[in-house]
Amino acid sequence: MTTTYAVLSEGLEKRFGDVHALRGLDLAVEQGTVCGILGPNGAGKTTAVRVLTTLTAPDSGTATVAGHDVRTDPGAVRRSIGVTGQATSVDGELSGRQNLRLFARLLRIRGAAGPARADELLERFELTEAADRPARTYSGGMRRRLDLAAGLLVRPAVLFLDEPTTGLDPYSRNQIRDAVRDLAGRGTTVLLTTQYLEEADQLADGIVLIDRGRAVVTGTPASLKARIGSYAEVVVTDASAMLPAAAVLDQLTGTEPALDHERRAVGAVAADPALTLPRIVLELDAAGVPVVDASLRPPTLDEVFLRLTDRRPAPATSPFKERAA
């Protein structure tokens, strides 16, 4: 079976003076999927999106979006994509309906098709009741939904969403997430950059983790979590038991435990798939460590992100140095 890629890049390079933003970026995003683009600040995510949306020309490498080359056929790329950036592009003095009709005219949607499509999207994003109010009176979530609607006027093959839910309340974030799921279900490929890692965990079929201008790891959320193993955590009865608990977890996992003094919790990544929770409890009991709770769970995507980009904050104190002192 032949895989169709909506976005495909090989060896993308981009410099801005002394800043090497992209260092051979490779991407392969299957058609009709949601791809989460993650990475620390300055990793190259925004530059990658600007190259793929033809706003910035790469210095070298190749990229196609919806089958069109970003260098040789940028017009076809633009006709095939929708883009929703971090800042909304709507005019606050115009109503929601007027905004969408204006965008439809700019996108050359002819005749009655433009107003009809605007009304369809207003209903789809639950904006019909507010459609004739000035957009400046909308809440943040409503403005984001209106902005997303504007990006869908032309039914894009590929939609780029750059931090679409930043600053929104939980209800509004869920509305945007539902819209993204619906789009993917209808065959639109979505490239999503987000600072909410749980959002990528919930929405993305695949994750591309970018660091220092390269795709350092790709895979499904589940496969990325499996790469770093499980996470063992113990909550003890009092602070004096934290160091003995850390010694047990260090021996069992082979990784330096982290101490959370506020919660009286000790945790460590457990790469050994044979390690079980009963064994952890037995070893703690044998060491005389009084335990309130113990767990062995899959890591969160936040923990995967910090570990695979090697951006983990250093512990304030080493439990073993602290014990020796």
Tab-separated table of C-alpha atoms in Angstrom:
chain	number	residue	atom	x	y	z
A	1	MET	CA	0.000	0.000	0.000
A	2	THR	CA	1.403	3.365	-1.045
A	3	THR	CA	1.477	6.070	1.636
A	4	THR	CA	0.374	9.538	0.533
A	5	TYR	CA	2.123	12.393	2.286
A	6	ALA	CA	0.398	15.753	2.583
A	7	VAL	CA	3.630	17.361	3.802
A	8	LEU	CA	7.071	16.077	2.908
A	9	SER	CA	10.392	17.798	3.451
A	10	GLU	CA	14.005	16.683	3.148
A	11	GLY	CA	17.059	18.494	4.416
A	12	LEU	CA	15.476	21.910	4.958
A	13	GLU	CA	18.069	24.516	5.922
A	14	LYS	CA	17.492	28.132	6.938
A	15	ARG	CA	19.816	30.717	8.423
A	16	PHE	CA	19.101	34.198	9.708
A	17	GLY	CA	22.555	35.730	9.994
A	18	ASP	CA	24.394	33.754	12.643
A	19	VAL	CA	21.249	31.903	13.702
A	20	HIS	CA	20.940	28.461	12.125
A	21	ALA	CA	17.172	28.001	12.504
A	22	LEU	CA	16.779	24.814	10.442
A	23	ARG	CA	19.575	22.257	10.178
A	24	GLY	CA	18.356	19.622	7.738
A	25	LEU	CA	14.739	19.251	8.819
A	26	ASP	CA	12.972	16.123	7.535
A	27	LEU	CA	9.199	15.754	7.834
A	28	ALA	CA	6.733	13.187	6.486
A	29	VAL	CA	3.079	13.817	7.415
A	30	GLU	CA	0.490	11.388	6.131
A	31	GLN	CA	-2.629	12.707	4.467
A	32	GLY	CA	-5.677	13.076	6.696
A	33	THR	CA	-3.780	12.965	9.991
A	34	VAL	CA	-3.071	15.421	12.798
A	35	CYS	CA	0.654	15.995	13.285
A	36	GLY	CA	1.837	17.664	16.466
A	37	ILE	CA	4.964	19.780	16.021
A	38	LEU	CA	6.636	20.132	19.408
A	39	GLY	CA	9.887	21.620	20.577
A	40	PRO	CA	11.413	24.066	23.048
A	41	ASN	CA	11.479	27.792	22.337
A	42	GLY	CA	13.957	28.534	19.563
A	43	ALA	CA	13.879	24.969	18.232
A	44	GLY	CA	12.821	26.031	14.716
A	45	LYS	CA	9.087	25.284	14.801
A	46	THR	CA	7.945	28.705	13.603
A	47	THR	CA	10.593	28.823	10.878
A	48	ALA	CA	9.516	25.388	9.658
A	49	VAL	CA	5.879	26.530	9.448
A	50	ARG	CA	6.878	29.713	7.610
A	51	VAL	CA	8.847	27.686	5.047
A	52	LEU	CA	6.024	25.187	4.532
A	53	THR	CA	3.463	27.985	4.090
A	54	THR	CA	5.756	29.790	1.566
A	55	LEU	CA	6.253	32.833	3.808
A	56	THR	CA	10.002	32.153	4.022
A	57	ALA	CA	12.196	30.575	1.363
A	58	PRO	CA	14.555	27.813	2.534
A	59	ASP	CA	18.268	28.165	1.879
A	60	SER	CA	18.444	24.530	0.754
A	61	GLY	CA	16.480	21.306	0.857
A	62	THR	CA	13.094	20.423	-0.617
A	63	ALA	CA	9.514	20.527	0.600
A	64	THR	CA	6.120	19.730	-0.892
A	65	VAL	CA	2.727	20.550	0.596
A	66	ALA	CA	-0.392	18.906	-0.859
A	67	GLY	CA	1.848	17.708	-3.697
A	68	HIS	CA	3.137	21.178	-4.622
A	69	ASP	CA	6.730	22.354	-4.296
A	70	VAL	CA	7.108	25.327	-1.944
A	71	ARG	CA	9.927	26.745	-4.103
A	72	THR	CA	8.701	26.241	-7.648
A	73	ASP	CA	4.924	26.409	-7.164
A	74	PRO	CA	4.178	28.569	-4.100
A	75	GLY	CA	0.871	29.782	-5.547
A	76	ALA	CA	-0.497	26.242	-5.699
A	77	VAL	CA	0.654	25.643	-2.118
A	78	ARG	CA	-1.192	28.739	-0.916
A	79	ARG	CA	-4.368	27.658	-2.701
A	80	SER	CA	-4.189	24.306	-0.927
A	81	ILE	CA	-3.628	25.425	2.660
A	82	GLY	CA	-5.226	27.285	5.512
A	83	VAL	CA	-3.202	29.062	8.183
A	84	THR	CA	-4.287	30.145	11.648
A	85	GLY	CA	-1.547	31.955	13.533
A	86	GLN	CA	-1.096	32.808	17.179
A	87	ALA	CA	-2.644	36.266	16.733
A	88	THR	CA	-6.161	36.440	15.317
A	89	SER	CA	-6.461	38.063	11.910
A	90	VAL	CA	-10.081	39.204	12.213
A	91	ASP	CA	-11.115	42.871	12.093
A	92	GLY	CA	-12.661	43.853	15.414
A	93	GLU	CA	-14.852	46.557	13.892
A	94	LEU	CA	-16.516	44.156	11.460
A	95	SER	CA	-19.057	41.576	12.524
A	96	GLY	CA	-18.243	37.902	12.426
A	97	ARG	CA	-20.326	37.502	9.273
A	98	GLN	CA	-18.675	40.503	7.596
A	99	ASN	CA	-15.223	39.181	8.450
A	100	LEU	CA	-15.875	35.822	6.822
A	101	ARG	CA	-17.513	37.363	3.765
A	102	LEU	CA	-14.531	39.711	3.360
A	103	PHE	CA	-12.079	36.812	3.548
A	104	ALA	CA	-14.203	34.891	1.041
A	105	ARG	CA	-13.922	37.779	-1.447
A	106	LEU	CA	-10.165	38.022	-0.890
A	107	LEU	CA	-9.938	34.283	-1.543
A	108	ARG	CA	-11.927	34.777	-4.770
A	109	ILE	CA	-14.871	32.633	-3.774
A	110	ARG	CA	-17.327	33.803	-6.398
A	111	GLY	CA	-20.986	34.789	-6.280
A	112	ALA	CA	-23.308	33.410	-3.638
A	113	ALA	CA	-20.810	30.685	-2.688
A	114	GLY	CA	-18.883	33.039	-0.385
A	115	PRO	CA	-21.803	34.152	1.823
A	116	ALA	CA	-23.161	30.601	1.882
A	117	ARG	CA	-19.815	29.214	3.038
A	118	ALA	CA	-19.533	31.969	5.672
A	119	ASP	CA	-22.969	31.101	7.078
A	120	GLU	CA	-22.090	27.401	7.085
A	121	LEU	CA	-18.933	28.024	9.116
A	122	LEU	CA	-20.658	30.387	11.533
A	123	GLU	CA	-23.132	27.621	12.339
A	124	ARG	CA	-20.424	24.973	12.523
A	125	PHE	CA	-18.417	26.976	15.078
A	126	GLU	CA	-21.477	27.997	17.122
A	127	LEU	CA	-21.217	31.667	16.184
A	128	THR	CA	-24.584	32.173	14.479
A	129	GLU	CA	-26.169	34.086	17.379
A	130	ALA	CA	-23.198	36.481	17.527
A	131	ALA	CA	-22.674	36.633	13.758
A	132	ASP	CA	-23.811	40.252	13.372
A	133	ARG	CA	-22.035	41.655	16.422
A	134	PRO	CA	-18.662	43.422	16.065
A	135	ALA	CA	-15.853	40.919	16.538
A	136	ARG	CA	-14.304	43.186	19.197
A	137	THR	CA	-17.205	42.201	21.475
A	138	TYR	CA	-16.343	38.497	21.165
A	139	SER	CA	-14.626	36.534	23.895
A	140	GLY	CA	-11.141	35.194	23.265
A	141	GLY	CA	-12.497	31.748	22.467
A	142	MET	CA	-15.069	33.143	20.034
A	143	ARG	CA	-12.414	35.174	18.214
A	144	ARG	CA	-10.209	32.072	17.909
A	145	ARG	CA	-13.142	30.088	16.503
A	146	LEU	CA	-13.871	32.877	14.031
A	147	ASP	CA	-10.213	32.940	13.011
A	148	LEU	CA	-10.241	29.180	12.503
A	149	ALA	CA	-13.405	29.500	10.418
A	150	ALA	CA	-11.633	32.048	8.195
A	151	GLY	CA	-8.856	29.548	7.611
A	152	LEU	CA	-11.381	26.963	6.432
A	153	LEU	CA	-13.266	29.042	3.871
A	154	VAL	CA	-11.475	27.325	0.988
A	155	ARG	CA	-11.656	23.800	2.490
A	156	PRO	CA	-7.861	23.427	2.636
A	157	ALA	CA	-6.096	20.145	2.028
A	158	VAL	CA	-3.627	21.096	4.769
A	159	LEU	CA	-4.335	23.354	7.750
A	160	PHE	CA	-1.527	24.899	9.801
A	161	LEU	CA	-2.521	25.765	13.365
A	162	ASP	CA	0.058	27.712	15.340
A	163	GLU	CA	-0.749	27.670	19.077
A	164	PRO	CA	-4.511	27.737	18.405
A	165	THR	CA	-5.626	27.478	22.041
A	166	THR	CA	-3.066	29.666	23.812
A	167	GLY	CA	-4.740	31.815	26.464
A	168	LEU	CA	-8.168	30.204	26.138
A	169	ASP	CA	-10.281	28.881	28.978
A	170	PRO	CA	-10.799	25.086	29.191
A	171	TYR	CA	-14.239	25.205	27.546
A	172	SER	CA	-12.952	27.201	24.567
A	173	ARG	CA	-9.898	24.937	24.256
A	174	ASN	CA	-12.180	21.914	24.094
A	175	GLN	CA	-14.249	23.543	21.352
A	176	ILE	CA	-11.147	24.156	19.243
A	177	ARG	CA	-9.941	20.596	19.874
A	178	ASP	CA	-13.307	19.202	18.804
A	179	ALA	CA	-13.075	21.253	15.617
A	180	VAL	CA	-9.611	19.861	14.884
A	181	ARG	CA	-10.827	16.282	15.349
A	182	ASP	CA	-13.731	16.973	13.025
A	183	LEU	CA	-11.445	18.412	10.357
A	184	ALA	CA	-9.151	15.395	10.434
A	185	GLY	CA	-12.190	13.127	10.235
A	186	ARG	CA	-13.211	14.912	7.045
A	187	GLY	CA	-9.787	14.327	5.449
A	188	THR	CA	-7.965	17.588	6.180
A	189	THR	CA	-4.339	17.189	7.237
A	190	VAL	CA	-3.580	19.315	10.302
A	191	LEU	CA	-0.144	20.499	11.424
A	192	LEU	CA	-0.472	21.660	15.006
A	193	THR	CA	2.143	23.523	17.011
A	194	THR	CA	1.241	23.845	20.666
A	195	GLN	CA	2.697	24.513	24.094
A	196	TYR	CA	-0.015	22.350	25.676
A	197	LEU	CA	1.554	18.921	25.487
A	198	GLU	CA	-1.590	17.213	26.725
A	199	GLU	CA	-3.310	18.780	23.711
A	200	ALA	CA	-0.895	17.068	21.330
A	201	ASP	CA	-1.314	13.859	23.316
A	202	GLN	CA	-5.092	13.990	22.836
A	203	LEU	CA	-5.212	15.168	19.217
A	204	ALA	CA	-2.138	14.040	17.338
A	205	ASP	CA	-1.833	10.841	15.347
A	206	GLY	CA	1.890	11.516	15.152
A	207	ILE	CA	4.413	13.735	16.926
A	208	VAL	CA	7.500	15.403	15.496
A	209	LEU	CA	9.832	16.654	18.184
A	210	ILE	CA	12.061	19.436	16.810
A	211	ASP	CA	15.172	20.569	18.626
A	212	ARG	CA	17.948	22.821	17.333
A	213	GLY	CA	16.490	22.846	13.833
A	214	ARG	CA	16.186	19.083	13.381
A	215	ALA	CA	13.504	16.466	13.859
A	216	VAL	CA	15.117	14.584	16.728
A	217	VAL	CA	12.369	12.004	17.136
A	218	THR	CA	9.064	11.109	15.481
A	219	GLY	CA	6.311	8.677	16.338
A	220	THR	CA	2.909	8.278	17.920
A	221	PRO	CA	2.418	9.661	21.435
A	222	ALA	CA	2.326	6.086	22.745
A	223	SER	CA	5.561	5.085	21.001
A	224	LEU	CA	7.392	8.157	22.288
A	225	LYS	CA	6.295	7.390	25.835
A	226	ALA	CA	7.477	3.807	25.434
A	227	ARG	CA	10.956	5.066	24.540
A	228	ILE	CA	11.602	6.339	28.046
A	229	GLY	CA	9.880	3.584	29.995
A	230	SER	CA	7.577	3.967	32.975
A	231	TYR	CA	7.629	6.435	35.835
A	232	ALA	CA	7.817	5.164	39.414
A	233	GLU	CA	6.671	7.482	42.174
A	234	VAL	CA	6.466	7.017	45.933
A	235	VAL	CA	4.772	9.303	48.451
A	236	VAL	CA	6.105	8.835	51.983
A	237	THR	CA	4.663	9.653	55.400
A	238	ASP	CA	7.208	12.312	56.373
A	239	ALA	CA	10.182	14.146	54.928
A	240	SER	CA	12.740	12.010	56.766
A	241	ALA	CA	11.690	8.990	54.668
A	242	MET	CA	12.352	10.684	51.310
A	243	LEU	CA	16.071	9.879	51.141
A	244	PRO	CA	15.649	6.168	51.990
A	245	ALA	CA	12.879	5.998	49.361
A	246	ALA	CA	15.185	7.681	46.848
A	247	ALA	CA	17.882	5.099	47.566
A	248	VAL	CA	15.456	2.254	46.847
A	249	LEU	CA	14.240	3.815	43.568
A	250	ASP	CA	17.812	4.568	42.511
A	251	GLN	CA	18.725	0.897	42.980
A	252	LEU	CA	15.622	-0.377	41.175
A	253	THR	CA	15.608	2.030	38.219
A	254	GLY	CA	19.247	2.995	37.745
A	255	THR	CA	18.268	6.642	37.320
A	256	GLU	CA	18.629	9.507	39.770
A	257	PRO	CA	15.319	10.120	41.530
A	258	ALA	CA	13.697	13.540	41.723
A	259	LEU	CA	12.445	14.873	45.060
A	260	ASP	CA	9.230	16.847	45.489
A	261	HIS	CA	9.500	18.097	49.069
A	262	GLU	CA	6.096	19.792	49.050
A	263	ARG	CA	4.289	16.523	48.262
A	264	ARG	CA	6.872	14.312	50.038
A	265	ALA	CA	7.146	12.441	46.736
A	266	VAL	CA	10.128	10.682	45.151
A	267	GLY	CA	10.029	9.718	41.465
A	268	ALA	CA	12.305	8.142	38.875
A	269	VAL	CA	12.117	6.977	35.261
A	270	ALA	CA	12.086	3.169	35.083
A	271	ALA	CA	13.484	1.943	31.777
A	272	ASP	CA	13.306	-1.740	32.750
A	273	PRO	CA	9.974	-3.146	31.458
A	274	ALA	CA	10.266	-6.017	33.942
A	275	LEU	CA	9.999	-3.713	36.937
A	276	THR	CA	6.629	-4.093	38.638
A	277	LEU	CA	4.773	-2.137	41.293
A	278	PRO	CA	4.667	-5.104	43.712
A	279	ARG	CA	8.456	-5.340	43.564
A	280	ILE	CA	8.795	-1.630	44.317
A	281	VAL	CA	6.475	-1.953	47.314
A	282	LEU	CA	8.308	-5.049	48.600
A	283	GLU	CA	11.707	-3.337	48.362
A	284	LEU	CA	10.414	-0.248	50.132
A	285	ASP	CA	8.940	-2.417	52.871
A	286	ALA	CA	12.207	-4.340	53.237
A	287	ALA	CA	14.066	-1.048	53.627
A	288	GLY	CA	11.608	0.106	56.289
A	289	VAL	CA	10.323	3.060	54.264
A	290	PRO	CA	6.841	4.181	55.451
A	291	VAL	CA	4.764	4.729	52.294
A	292	VAL	CA	1.458	6.544	51.795
A	293	ASP	CA	1.163	5.773	48.079
A	294	ALA	CA	3.180	4.148	45.293
A	295	SER	CA	2.574	4.078	41.545
A	296	LEU	CA	4.151	2.871	38.324
A	297	ARG	CA	2.606	4.642	35.336
A	298	PRO	CA	3.343	5.613	31.741
A	299	PRO	CA	5.199	8.933	31.467
A	300	THR	CA	3.361	12.072	30.449
A	301	LEU	CA	4.213	13.719	27.149
A	302	ASP	CA	5.701	16.568	29.196
A	303	GLU	CA	8.190	14.115	30.715
A	304	VAL	CA	8.958	12.693	27.265
A	305	PHE	CA	9.525	16.201	25.924
A	306	LEU	CA	11.907	17.170	28.717
A	307	ARG	CA	13.838	13.925	28.541
A	308	LEU	CA	14.214	13.604	24.768
A	309	THR	CA	15.224	17.242	24.296
A	310	ASP	CA	17.573	16.972	27.277
A	311	ARG	CA	16.016	20.140	28.730
A	312	ARG	CA	15.278	18.658	32.142
A	313	PRO	CA	15.822	21.138	34.949
A	314	ALA	CA	18.603	20.078	37.287
A	315	PRO	CA	17.352	18.919	40.702
A	316	ALA	CA	17.721	21.549	43.408
A	317	THR	CA	19.539	18.942	45.528
A	318	SER	CA	20.902	15.521	44.841
A	319	PRO	CA	19.285	13.114	47.303
A	320	PHE	CA	22.527	11.164	47.695
A	321	LYS	CA	24.701	14.219	48.217
A	322	GLU	CA	22.092	15.460	50.681
A	323	ARG	CA	22.165	12.148	52.534
A	324	ALA	CA	25.971	12.105	52.644
A	325	ALA	CA	26.034	15.583	54.107
